[in-house]
N, C-alpha and C. Protein backbone atom coordinates (compact mmCIF):
# COMPACT_ATOMS: atom_id res chain seq x y z
N MET A 1 -68.85 -6.17 32.43
CA MET A 1 -68.06 -5.77 31.30
C MET A 1 -67.78 -4.29 31.36
N ALA A 2 -68.74 -3.54 31.72
CA ALA A 2 -68.56 -2.10 31.81
C ALA A 2 -67.52 -1.77 32.85
N GLY A 3 -67.44 -2.56 33.93
CA GLY A 3 -66.46 -2.33 34.98
C GLY A 3 -65.05 -2.58 34.48
N ALA A 4 -64.84 -3.59 33.66
CA ALA A 4 -63.53 -3.91 33.12
C ALA A 4 -63.07 -2.83 32.16
N ALA A 5 -63.99 -2.30 31.36
CA ALA A 5 -63.63 -1.24 30.42
C ALA A 5 -63.24 0.01 31.16
N ALA A 6 -63.86 0.28 32.26
CA ALA A 6 -63.56 1.48 33.03
C ALA A 6 -62.19 1.36 33.69
N ARG A 7 -61.81 0.13 34.10
CA ARG A 7 -60.50 -0.07 34.72
C ARG A 7 -59.37 0.03 33.70
N GLY A 8 -59.59 -0.27 32.42
CA GLY A 8 -58.59 -0.28 31.37
C GLY A 8 -57.83 1.04 31.27
N PRO A 9 -58.52 2.19 31.17
CA PRO A 9 -57.79 3.46 31.05
C PRO A 9 -56.95 3.77 32.29
N ARG A 10 -57.40 3.33 33.50
CA ARG A 10 -56.61 3.59 34.71
C ARG A 10 -55.43 2.65 34.78
N LEU A 11 -55.52 1.49 34.19
CA LEU A 11 -54.47 0.50 34.22
C LEU A 11 -53.32 0.87 33.28
N LEU A 12 -53.61 1.58 32.21
CA LEU A 12 -52.61 1.98 31.22
C LEU A 12 -51.50 2.82 31.85
N PRO A 13 -51.78 3.86 32.66
CA PRO A 13 -50.69 4.61 33.29
C PRO A 13 -49.84 3.74 34.22
N LEU A 14 -50.43 2.78 34.88
CA LEU A 14 -49.67 1.90 35.76
C LEU A 14 -48.72 1.01 34.96
N LEU A 15 -49.12 0.60 33.76
CA LEU A 15 -48.25 -0.22 32.92
C LEU A 15 -47.12 0.61 32.32
N LEU A 16 -47.36 1.86 32.03
CA LEU A 16 -46.34 2.74 31.43
C LEU A 16 -45.33 3.26 32.45
N LEU A 17 -45.70 3.30 33.71
CA LEU A 17 -44.82 3.83 34.75
C LEU A 17 -43.47 3.11 34.80
N PRO A 18 -43.40 1.76 34.80
CA PRO A 18 -42.08 1.11 34.80
C PRO A 18 -41.25 1.46 33.56
N LEU A 19 -41.90 1.58 32.41
CA LEU A 19 -41.17 1.94 31.20
C LEU A 19 -40.57 3.34 31.32
N LEU A 20 -41.32 4.26 31.88
CA LEU A 20 -40.82 5.63 32.05
C LEU A 20 -39.67 5.68 33.04
N LEU A 21 -39.69 4.81 34.04
CA LEU A 21 -38.60 4.77 35.01
C LEU A 21 -37.35 4.12 34.42
N LEU A 22 -37.50 3.16 33.50
CA LEU A 22 -36.37 2.46 32.91
C LEU A 22 -35.71 3.25 31.77
N LEU A 23 -36.46 4.12 31.13
CA LEU A 23 -35.93 4.84 29.97
C LEU A 23 -34.64 5.61 30.29
N PRO A 24 -34.55 6.38 31.37
CA PRO A 24 -33.27 7.07 31.65
C PRO A 24 -32.12 6.09 31.86
N LEU A 25 -32.38 4.94 32.46
CA LEU A 25 -31.33 3.95 32.65
C LEU A 25 -30.85 3.37 31.32
N LEU A 26 -31.78 3.15 30.39
CA LEU A 26 -31.41 2.63 29.08
C LEU A 26 -30.52 3.61 28.33
N LEU A 27 -30.76 4.90 28.52
CA LEU A 27 -29.96 5.91 27.85
C LEU A 27 -28.53 5.95 28.39
N LEU A 28 -28.30 5.50 29.62
CA LEU A 28 -26.97 5.50 30.21
C LEU A 28 -26.15 4.28 29.81
N LEU A 29 -26.77 3.24 29.28
CA LEU A 29 -26.05 2.04 28.88
C LEU A 29 -25.17 2.33 27.66
N PRO A 30 -24.01 1.65 27.58
CA PRO A 30 -23.17 1.83 26.39
C PRO A 30 -23.88 1.27 25.16
N PRO A 31 -23.58 1.81 23.99
CA PRO A 31 -24.24 1.31 22.78
C PRO A 31 -23.89 -0.16 22.54
N ALA A 32 -24.78 -0.83 21.85
CA ALA A 32 -24.56 -2.25 21.54
C ALA A 32 -23.35 -2.39 20.63
N ALA A 33 -22.68 -3.51 20.74
CA ALA A 33 -21.48 -3.77 19.92
C ALA A 33 -21.85 -3.72 18.44
N SER A 34 -21.00 -3.09 17.68
CA SER A 34 -21.23 -2.95 16.25
C SER A 34 -20.86 -4.25 15.55
N THR A 35 -21.54 -4.51 14.45
CA THR A 35 -21.22 -5.69 13.67
C THR A 35 -20.10 -5.41 12.67
N GLN A 36 -19.69 -4.13 12.56
CA GLN A 36 -18.61 -3.80 11.65
C GLN A 36 -17.28 -4.16 12.30
N PRO A 37 -16.28 -4.56 11.48
CA PRO A 37 -14.98 -4.94 12.05
C PRO A 37 -14.30 -3.75 12.72
N GLU A 38 -13.60 -4.05 13.79
CA GLU A 38 -12.87 -3.02 14.52
C GLU A 38 -11.61 -2.65 13.73
N LEU A 39 -11.40 -1.35 13.56
CA LEU A 39 -10.20 -0.89 12.86
C LEU A 39 -9.02 -0.95 13.81
N ARG A 40 -7.93 -1.50 13.33
CA ARG A 40 -6.73 -1.60 14.16
C ARG A 40 -5.63 -0.78 13.52
N PHE A 41 -5.03 0.09 14.31
CA PHE A 41 -3.91 0.88 13.83
C PHE A 41 -3.04 1.25 15.01
N ARG A 42 -1.84 1.60 14.71
CA ARG A 42 -0.89 2.01 15.74
C ARG A 42 -1.28 3.40 16.21
N PRO A 43 -1.40 3.62 17.53
CA PRO A 43 -1.74 4.96 18.00
C PRO A 43 -0.65 5.95 17.59
N PRO A 44 -1.03 7.21 17.41
CA PRO A 44 -0.01 8.18 17.01
C PRO A 44 1.07 8.32 18.06
N ALA A 45 2.25 8.68 17.60
CA ALA A 45 3.38 8.88 18.51
C ALA A 45 3.03 9.99 19.50
N GLU A 46 3.56 9.89 20.71
CA GLU A 46 3.28 10.91 21.71
C GLU A 46 3.90 12.23 21.32
N ALA A 47 5.08 12.19 20.76
CA ALA A 47 5.73 13.40 20.28
C ALA A 47 5.79 13.31 18.76
N PRO A 48 5.71 14.45 18.08
CA PRO A 48 5.77 14.39 16.61
C PRO A 48 7.12 13.88 16.14
N VAL A 49 7.12 13.20 15.00
CA VAL A 49 8.39 12.74 14.45
C VAL A 49 9.15 13.94 13.93
N ARG A 50 10.46 13.81 13.86
CA ARG A 50 11.27 14.94 13.43
C ARG A 50 12.40 14.49 12.52
N LEU A 51 13.04 15.45 11.93
CA LEU A 51 14.16 15.24 11.03
C LEU A 51 15.45 15.35 11.83
N PHE A 52 16.36 14.38 11.66
CA PHE A 52 17.63 14.38 12.38
C PHE A 52 18.78 14.51 11.40
N THR A 53 19.66 15.45 11.68
CA THR A 53 20.93 15.50 10.96
C THR A 53 21.87 14.53 11.67
N GLU A 54 23.00 14.20 11.04
CA GLU A 54 23.96 13.28 11.68
C GLU A 54 24.44 13.81 13.03
N PRO A 55 24.82 15.11 13.14
CA PRO A 55 25.26 15.61 14.46
C PRO A 55 24.16 15.58 15.52
N GLU A 56 22.91 15.83 15.11
CA GLU A 56 21.81 15.78 16.08
C GLU A 56 21.60 14.35 16.58
N LEU A 57 21.62 13.40 15.67
CA LEU A 57 21.42 12.00 16.04
C LEU A 57 22.55 11.51 16.95
N ALA A 58 23.75 12.00 16.72
CA ALA A 58 24.92 11.58 17.51
C ALA A 58 24.76 11.95 18.99
N ARG A 59 23.94 12.93 19.32
CA ARG A 59 23.72 13.32 20.72
C ARG A 59 22.97 12.26 21.51
N TYR A 60 22.31 11.32 20.81
CA TYR A 60 21.49 10.31 21.48
C TYR A 60 22.18 8.95 21.43
N ASP A 61 23.44 8.94 21.83
CA ASP A 61 24.28 7.74 21.71
C ASP A 61 24.34 6.89 22.98
N GLY A 62 23.50 7.19 23.96
CA GLY A 62 23.44 6.38 25.16
C GLY A 62 24.52 6.66 26.18
N GLN A 63 25.33 7.67 25.96
CA GLN A 63 26.43 7.96 26.88
C GLN A 63 25.99 8.80 28.09
N GLN A 64 24.90 9.57 27.93
CA GLN A 64 24.44 10.41 29.04
C GLN A 64 23.23 9.78 29.72
N GLU A 65 23.35 9.57 31.01
CA GLU A 65 22.26 8.99 31.80
C GLU A 65 21.04 9.90 31.74
N GLY A 66 19.87 9.32 31.55
CA GLY A 66 18.63 10.09 31.53
C GLY A 66 18.26 10.64 30.16
N GLN A 67 19.13 10.52 29.19
CA GLN A 67 18.84 11.01 27.84
C GLN A 67 18.35 9.83 26.99
N PRO A 68 17.39 10.08 26.07
CA PRO A 68 16.93 8.98 25.21
C PRO A 68 18.08 8.40 24.38
N ILE A 69 17.90 7.17 23.96
CA ILE A 69 18.88 6.48 23.11
C ILE A 69 18.21 6.21 21.76
N TYR A 70 18.80 6.76 20.69
CA TYR A 70 18.23 6.64 19.36
C TYR A 70 19.15 5.85 18.44
N LEU A 71 18.54 5.08 17.57
CA LEU A 71 19.23 4.27 16.58
C LEU A 71 18.48 4.42 15.27
N ALA A 72 19.20 4.64 14.18
CA ALA A 72 18.55 4.73 12.86
C ALA A 72 18.90 3.51 12.03
N VAL A 73 17.89 2.99 11.37
CA VAL A 73 18.04 1.88 10.43
C VAL A 73 17.20 2.25 9.20
N LYS A 74 17.81 2.18 8.02
CA LYS A 74 17.14 2.55 6.78
C LYS A 74 16.58 3.97 6.84
N GLY A 75 17.26 4.84 7.58
CA GLY A 75 16.85 6.23 7.67
C GLY A 75 15.72 6.50 8.64
N VAL A 76 15.23 5.48 9.32
CA VAL A 76 14.16 5.64 10.30
C VAL A 76 14.80 5.65 11.69
N VAL A 77 14.49 6.67 12.48
CA VAL A 77 15.09 6.82 13.80
C VAL A 77 14.14 6.22 14.84
N PHE A 78 14.65 5.26 15.59
CA PHE A 78 13.89 4.57 16.63
C PHE A 78 14.39 4.98 18.01
N ASP A 79 13.47 5.08 18.96
CA ASP A 79 13.84 5.31 20.35
C ASP A 79 14.02 3.93 20.99
N VAL A 80 15.27 3.55 21.21
CA VAL A 80 15.58 2.22 21.77
C VAL A 80 15.91 2.30 23.26
N THR A 81 15.49 3.39 23.90
CA THR A 81 15.77 3.60 25.32
C THR A 81 15.26 2.44 26.18
N SER A 82 14.12 1.86 25.81
CA SER A 82 13.57 0.75 26.60
C SER A 82 14.48 -0.48 26.55
N GLY A 83 15.39 -0.52 25.58
CA GLY A 83 16.36 -1.60 25.49
C GLY A 83 17.73 -1.15 25.96
N LYS A 84 17.76 -0.31 26.99
CA LYS A 84 19.00 0.26 27.50
C LYS A 84 20.04 -0.80 27.83
N GLU A 85 19.59 -1.98 28.27
CA GLU A 85 20.55 -3.04 28.61
C GLU A 85 21.29 -3.55 27.37
N PHE A 86 20.73 -3.28 26.17
CA PHE A 86 21.39 -3.67 24.92
C PHE A 86 22.12 -2.51 24.26
N TYR A 87 21.55 -1.29 24.39
CA TYR A 87 22.04 -0.14 23.63
C TYR A 87 22.67 0.96 24.49
N GLY A 88 22.54 0.90 25.79
CA GLY A 88 23.07 1.95 26.66
C GLY A 88 24.59 1.93 26.76
N LYS A 89 25.10 2.84 27.56
CA LYS A 89 26.55 2.96 27.76
C LYS A 89 27.13 1.63 28.23
N GLY A 90 28.16 1.14 27.52
CA GLY A 90 28.82 -0.10 27.87
C GLY A 90 28.06 -1.36 27.49
N ALA A 91 26.88 -1.22 26.89
CA ALA A 91 26.07 -2.38 26.51
C ALA A 91 26.58 -2.99 25.20
N PRO A 92 26.22 -4.23 24.91
CA PRO A 92 26.79 -4.92 23.76
C PRO A 92 26.56 -4.26 22.40
N TYR A 93 25.41 -3.59 22.22
CA TYR A 93 25.11 -2.99 20.92
C TYR A 93 25.18 -1.47 20.94
N ASN A 94 25.88 -0.91 21.92
CA ASN A 94 25.99 0.54 22.02
C ASN A 94 26.63 1.17 20.79
N ALA A 95 27.48 0.43 20.10
CA ALA A 95 28.15 0.97 18.91
C ALA A 95 27.15 1.33 17.82
N LEU A 96 25.95 0.74 17.84
CA LEU A 96 24.95 0.99 16.79
C LEU A 96 24.20 2.31 16.97
N VAL A 97 24.16 2.84 18.19
CA VAL A 97 23.28 3.98 18.47
C VAL A 97 23.94 5.33 18.17
N GLY A 98 23.06 6.33 18.02
CA GLY A 98 23.54 7.69 17.74
C GLY A 98 23.91 7.89 16.28
N LYS A 99 23.51 6.95 15.42
CA LYS A 99 23.84 7.04 13.99
C LYS A 99 22.91 6.13 13.20
N ASP A 100 22.99 6.23 11.88
CA ASP A 100 22.27 5.30 11.02
C ASP A 100 23.19 4.11 10.80
N SER A 101 22.84 2.99 11.40
CA SER A 101 23.67 1.78 11.37
C SER A 101 23.10 0.71 10.45
N THR A 102 22.49 1.13 9.36
CA THR A 102 21.83 0.20 8.45
C THR A 102 22.74 -0.93 7.99
N ARG A 103 23.93 -0.59 7.53
CA ARG A 103 24.85 -1.62 7.03
C ARG A 103 25.25 -2.59 8.13
N GLY A 104 25.54 -2.08 9.32
CA GLY A 104 25.92 -2.94 10.45
C GLY A 104 24.80 -3.90 10.83
N VAL A 105 23.55 -3.42 10.79
CA VAL A 105 22.41 -4.28 11.10
C VAL A 105 22.28 -5.36 10.03
N ALA A 106 22.42 -4.98 8.76
CA ALA A 106 22.30 -5.94 7.66
C ALA A 106 23.36 -7.02 7.74
N LYS A 107 24.57 -6.63 8.10
CA LYS A 107 25.69 -7.58 8.15
C LYS A 107 25.85 -8.22 9.52
N MET A 108 25.05 -7.75 10.48
CA MET A 108 25.18 -8.17 11.88
C MET A 108 26.61 -7.94 12.34
N SER A 109 27.06 -6.71 12.10
CA SER A 109 28.45 -6.35 12.37
C SER A 109 28.51 -5.10 13.24
N LEU A 110 29.47 -5.11 14.16
CA LEU A 110 29.74 -3.93 14.98
C LEU A 110 31.05 -3.26 14.56
N ASP A 111 31.61 -3.69 13.44
CA ASP A 111 32.82 -3.09 12.90
C ASP A 111 32.52 -1.63 12.57
N PRO A 112 33.30 -0.67 13.09
CA PRO A 112 33.04 0.75 12.83
C PRO A 112 32.87 1.07 11.34
N ALA A 113 33.56 0.36 10.46
CA ALA A 113 33.43 0.60 9.02
C ALA A 113 32.03 0.24 8.51
N ASP A 114 31.32 -0.64 9.22
CA ASP A 114 29.98 -1.05 8.80
C ASP A 114 28.87 -0.21 9.43
N LEU A 115 29.21 0.68 10.33
CA LEU A 115 28.18 1.46 11.03
C LEU A 115 27.85 2.71 10.22
N THR A 116 27.16 2.49 9.12
CA THR A 116 26.83 3.54 8.18
C THR A 116 25.47 3.26 7.53
N HIS A 117 24.94 4.27 6.88
CA HIS A 117 23.68 4.13 6.14
C HIS A 117 23.86 3.40 4.81
N ASP A 118 25.09 3.34 4.32
CA ASP A 118 25.40 2.86 2.98
C ASP A 118 25.15 1.35 2.83
N THR A 119 24.29 1.00 1.87
CA THR A 119 23.98 -0.41 1.63
C THR A 119 24.63 -0.93 0.34
N THR A 120 25.49 -0.13 -0.25
CA THR A 120 26.16 -0.53 -1.50
C THR A 120 26.93 -1.83 -1.28
N GLY A 121 26.71 -2.78 -2.20
CA GLY A 121 27.46 -4.03 -2.16
C GLY A 121 26.94 -5.08 -1.21
N LEU A 122 25.84 -4.83 -0.53
CA LEU A 122 25.28 -5.87 0.34
C LEU A 122 24.71 -7.00 -0.50
N THR A 123 24.83 -8.22 -0.01
CA THR A 123 24.31 -9.39 -0.73
C THR A 123 22.78 -9.45 -0.58
N GLU A 124 22.15 -10.27 -1.41
CA GLU A 124 20.70 -10.49 -1.30
C GLU A 124 20.35 -10.98 0.09
N GLU A 125 21.16 -11.89 0.62
CA GLU A 125 20.91 -12.45 1.95
C GLU A 125 21.00 -11.35 3.02
N GLU A 126 21.99 -10.47 2.91
CA GLU A 126 22.13 -9.38 3.88
C GLU A 126 20.97 -8.40 3.77
N LEU A 127 20.50 -8.11 2.56
CA LEU A 127 19.36 -7.21 2.38
C LEU A 127 18.08 -7.82 2.95
N LYS A 128 17.92 -9.14 2.78
CA LYS A 128 16.75 -9.81 3.35
C LYS A 128 16.83 -9.78 4.87
N SER A 129 18.01 -10.02 5.41
CA SER A 129 18.21 -9.96 6.86
C SER A 129 17.88 -8.56 7.38
N LEU A 130 18.33 -7.56 6.65
CA LEU A 130 18.05 -6.17 7.04
C LEU A 130 16.55 -5.92 7.11
N ASP A 131 15.82 -6.33 6.07
CA ASP A 131 14.37 -6.12 6.07
C ASP A 131 13.69 -6.88 7.20
N ASP A 132 14.12 -8.11 7.45
CA ASP A 132 13.53 -8.90 8.54
C ASP A 132 13.75 -8.24 9.89
N ILE A 133 14.97 -7.81 10.16
CA ILE A 133 15.28 -7.18 11.44
C ILE A 133 14.57 -5.83 11.55
N PHE A 134 14.56 -5.08 10.47
CA PHE A 134 13.89 -3.78 10.46
C PHE A 134 12.41 -3.93 10.82
N ASN A 135 11.72 -4.87 10.17
CA ASN A 135 10.28 -5.03 10.39
C ASN A 135 9.94 -5.80 11.66
N ASN A 136 10.67 -6.86 11.95
CA ASN A 136 10.29 -7.74 13.05
C ASN A 136 10.94 -7.41 14.38
N VAL A 137 11.94 -6.55 14.37
CA VAL A 137 12.56 -6.13 15.63
C VAL A 137 12.30 -4.64 15.86
N TYR A 138 12.88 -3.82 15.02
CA TYR A 138 12.81 -2.38 15.30
C TYR A 138 11.40 -1.81 15.16
N LYS A 139 10.75 -2.03 14.01
CA LYS A 139 9.40 -1.48 13.84
C LYS A 139 8.41 -2.12 14.80
N ALA A 140 8.60 -3.38 15.13
CA ALA A 140 7.67 -4.08 16.02
C ALA A 140 7.86 -3.70 17.48
N LYS A 141 9.08 -3.30 17.85
CA LYS A 141 9.39 -3.15 19.28
C LYS A 141 9.60 -1.70 19.73
N TYR A 142 10.09 -0.85 18.85
CA TYR A 142 10.49 0.49 19.29
C TYR A 142 9.72 1.59 18.55
N PRO A 143 9.39 2.68 19.25
CA PRO A 143 8.68 3.77 18.58
C PRO A 143 9.58 4.54 17.61
N ILE A 144 8.97 4.97 16.53
CA ILE A 144 9.66 5.80 15.55
C ILE A 144 9.58 7.25 16.03
N VAL A 145 10.74 7.90 16.13
CA VAL A 145 10.77 9.29 16.59
C VAL A 145 11.15 10.26 15.48
N GLY A 146 11.59 9.74 14.34
CA GLY A 146 11.94 10.63 13.25
C GLY A 146 12.61 9.91 12.11
N TYR A 147 13.21 10.72 11.26
CA TYR A 147 13.89 10.22 10.07
C TYR A 147 15.20 10.98 9.91
N THR A 148 16.17 10.33 9.31
CA THR A 148 17.43 11.01 9.04
C THR A 148 17.23 11.96 7.87
N SER A 149 17.97 13.04 7.87
CA SER A 149 17.85 14.01 6.77
C SER A 149 18.18 13.34 5.44
N ARG A 150 19.07 12.37 5.46
CA ARG A 150 19.46 11.65 4.24
C ARG A 150 18.26 10.90 3.65
N ARG A 151 17.35 10.43 4.49
CA ARG A 151 16.18 9.68 4.00
C ARG A 151 15.14 10.62 3.37
N ILE A 152 15.03 11.83 3.91
CA ILE A 152 13.98 12.75 3.46
C ILE A 152 14.46 13.70 2.37
N LEU A 153 15.74 14.04 2.42
CA LEU A 153 16.26 15.03 1.48
C LEU A 153 17.24 14.39 0.50
N ASN A 154 17.27 14.92 -0.70
CA ASN A 154 18.27 14.50 -1.69
C ASN A 154 19.61 15.15 -1.34
N GLU A 155 20.68 14.71 -1.97
CA GLU A 155 22.02 15.25 -1.70
C GLU A 155 22.08 16.77 -1.85
N ASP A 156 21.28 17.33 -2.79
CA ASP A 156 21.30 18.77 -3.03
C ASP A 156 20.39 19.54 -2.06
N GLY A 157 19.75 18.83 -1.12
CA GLY A 157 18.89 19.48 -0.13
C GLY A 157 17.44 19.58 -0.56
N SER A 158 17.13 19.19 -1.77
CA SER A 158 15.73 19.21 -2.23
C SER A 158 14.98 18.03 -1.62
N PRO A 159 13.66 18.16 -1.50
CA PRO A 159 12.90 17.05 -0.89
C PRO A 159 12.91 15.80 -1.76
N ASN A 160 13.03 14.66 -1.13
CA ASN A 160 12.95 13.37 -1.80
C ASN A 160 11.46 13.06 -1.98
N LEU A 161 10.95 13.24 -3.18
CA LEU A 161 9.52 13.09 -3.42
C LEU A 161 9.05 11.64 -3.31
N ASP A 162 9.97 10.70 -3.27
CA ASP A 162 9.61 9.29 -3.10
C ASP A 162 9.53 8.88 -1.63
N PHE A 163 9.83 9.80 -0.71
CA PHE A 163 9.84 9.48 0.71
C PHE A 163 8.44 9.10 1.19
N LYS A 164 8.33 8.00 1.91
CA LYS A 164 7.10 7.55 2.55
C LYS A 164 7.42 7.17 3.98
N PRO A 165 6.85 7.86 4.95
CA PRO A 165 7.11 7.49 6.35
C PRO A 165 6.59 6.10 6.66
N GLU A 166 7.25 5.44 7.59
CA GLU A 166 6.90 4.07 7.96
C GLU A 166 5.58 3.97 8.71
N ASP A 167 5.24 4.97 9.50
CA ASP A 167 4.06 4.86 10.34
C ASP A 167 2.97 5.87 10.00
N GLN A 168 3.08 6.56 8.87
CA GLN A 168 2.10 7.57 8.49
C GLN A 168 1.77 7.41 7.01
N PRO A 169 0.91 6.44 6.66
CA PRO A 169 0.69 6.12 5.26
C PRO A 169 0.07 7.25 4.44
N HIS A 170 -0.58 8.22 5.07
CA HIS A 170 -1.23 9.30 4.32
C HIS A 170 -0.37 10.55 4.23
N PHE A 171 0.85 10.47 4.74
CA PHE A 171 1.78 11.59 4.72
C PHE A 171 2.20 11.89 3.29
N SER A 172 2.31 13.17 2.97
CA SER A 172 2.87 13.59 1.68
C SER A 172 3.95 14.60 1.96
N ILE A 173 5.15 14.34 1.49
CA ILE A 173 6.25 15.27 1.74
C ILE A 173 5.98 16.62 1.10
N LYS A 174 5.16 16.65 0.07
CA LYS A 174 4.82 17.91 -0.59
C LYS A 174 4.15 18.88 0.39
N ASP A 175 3.44 18.31 1.40
CA ASP A 175 2.77 19.15 2.40
C ASP A 175 3.78 19.79 3.36
N GLU A 176 4.99 19.26 3.42
CA GLU A 176 5.97 19.73 4.39
C GLU A 176 6.83 20.87 3.85
N PHE A 177 6.83 21.10 2.55
CA PHE A 177 7.70 22.13 1.98
C PHE A 177 6.91 23.22 1.30
């Protein structure tokens, strides 16, 4: 019995040695998966969003090779360059780009008279169509690069205090002025 007791203290360092060798490896492992739900959000835009006047937006009409193609709907400017086959020079929907074409999108019209921001007189069905296309096509498929000045500013140039950006829920226009 005395022999077993004497071996016990010498055996303890031998048992601890593997633990000491494994400890640095355990510290290198990634943390265990959290039980909390993963937050999902759209990553921030690569470039900051900006304000577009009508003449500035007109420069992005798909006519110049290598230049981005922008389209505004409901005052939100989308980069539709990835859909160049639809919006580029000579493409079927090129008439919509370089401007706010809200009315044309709502009416599904390429008539130059409809290629405007003005939604006055649109039917309930056209307004519903506009919202569906805005949310399920443009917002779902194309990055937002800015807003038209008409969406952010009132006619007199003062800030539109009701403005809420589509992709920045914590934005306050008061912080911008």
